[in-house]
């Protein structure tokens, strides 16, 4: 708490309302509005644009500066020097691991990559063209049924075991979704391979042919996981926290995060980017689409541009852009027509006054979508891969929240519906004349 008090003067109230304020280690001070309910007021903040829903020590973002820190470490330093599993350890435990701790962590994750054989039977219930995010929501939620030995959420050891299981099994499940859609046999994880390399092996290997994964592509995949590992209190993480606040088990909570991530304004954007590039079809059509994006009466938006928090640049996008160039060079795809559209759009966004004034820069999903497309990952798998990388962030926030005394999340509302009225007999009622959906 700080010495500063915020004073709220409300017309008609005899006395002003004094509210305490708090200072974080970084970022804006916050005003504690909890006392307002007793005074007969709620705060109103749709989209939570001015609301700190919790206290957290995991990730800090300064959107204006384009700064993203995990436990204090800048994302570009982690992307340059660390790897996904070391970053997972950092997010979960708060510090970078020693060599011995790192080896132990990698070993634990590696030896938990297999899923129960019964899980493979769940996939049979899904039609071959089911969206992989639909499968992921269902299958990750179903994991709740397999681990009764460690579902005591009040026990920190149980929580960490669930964290290990989720981080280890997500790539296996993600690859199983893909294999199911292809009608190919599931590939077992190969524990001799690194995390990202193993994922690509399970995606693209078959029992007949299991080509060695290119180190450039494995590194790019690892970076995609790392750059998506956490992002503060975004929509899916807030959903996981909200679900967790009711005492739900970790697998159910992560399934709720996956469902939220699916939306095109959040994790679904990387899939939407590729769909948009395909719809644009040719560089000659770009101007028409840019005009649509600028037209206030047209709901069309350029997917992969803009961010709720980064109003300067997305630091993850900077790293991703470098990786994108490496991957395209490795695969000899520099002249791909879809990429030509992407490059031209990027150029427009950086030069056009509309995008400059509204601070709409290419975000991480813009480049990660292009990389994954180049690697040969189908677009409907993009969000699944985002979910795989983000699992550690979700679980780190869930674990942090449960380490403190938790109050169930229960927002209030500004009610603008009907005032009390008496029920009338259906026979004498006029037509409702309402929109039917
Ligand atoms: N194309 C065209 N105009 C846009 C775009 C866009 N992609 N994004 C925002 N605008 C305009 C918007 O029309 C509005 O204009 P006006 O002020 O005239 O009404 C203004 O910019 C501000 O938009 P907003 O919707 O109030 O901004 P927001 O902070 O609520 O939304 C966003 C952020 C990411 C949802 C939005 O920029 C968007 O829909 N982008 C496309 C989808 C996308 O790429 N999402 C991925 C986000 S990064 C991944 C993640 O972290 O989840």
JSON list of C-alpha atoms in Angstrom, two decimals, residues 13 31 50 62 83 163 216 237 267 304 320 389:
[
{"chain": "A", "resi": 13, "resn": "UNK", "atom": "CA", "xyz": [-22.83, 11.96, -1.61]},
{"chain": "A", "resi": 31, "resn": "UNK", "atom": "CA", "xyz": [-6.57, 2.08, -6.86]},
{"chain": "A", "resi": 50, "resn": "UNK", "atom": "CA", "xyz": [-8.45, -0.34, -16.58]},
{"chain": "A", "resi": 62, "resn": "UNK", "atom": "CA", "xyz": [4.71, -2.16, -20.86]},
{"chain": "A", "resi": 83, "resn": "UNK", "atom": "CA", "xyz": [14.96, -22.35, -24.76]},
{"chain": "A", "resi": 163, "resn": "UNK", "atom": "CA", "xyz": [2.06, -28.71, -14.49]},
{"chain": "A", "resi": 216, "resn": "UNK", "atom": "CA", "xyz": [16.63, -24.71, -38.11]},
{"chain": "A", "resi": 237, "resn": "UNK", "atom": "CA", "xyz": [-5.10, -16.64, -18.81]},
{"chain": "A", "resi": 267, "resn": "UNK", "atom": "CA", "xyz": [-5.05, -17.04, -30.37]},
{"chain": "A", "resi": 304, "resn": "UNK", "atom": "CA", "xyz": [-2.23, -10.11, -37.40]},
{"chain": "A", "resi": 320, "resn": "UNK", "atom": "CA", "xyz": [9.56, -13.86, -34.83]},
{"chain": "A", "resi": 389, "resn": "UNK", "atom": "CA", "xyz": [3.26, -22.98, -25.83]}
]
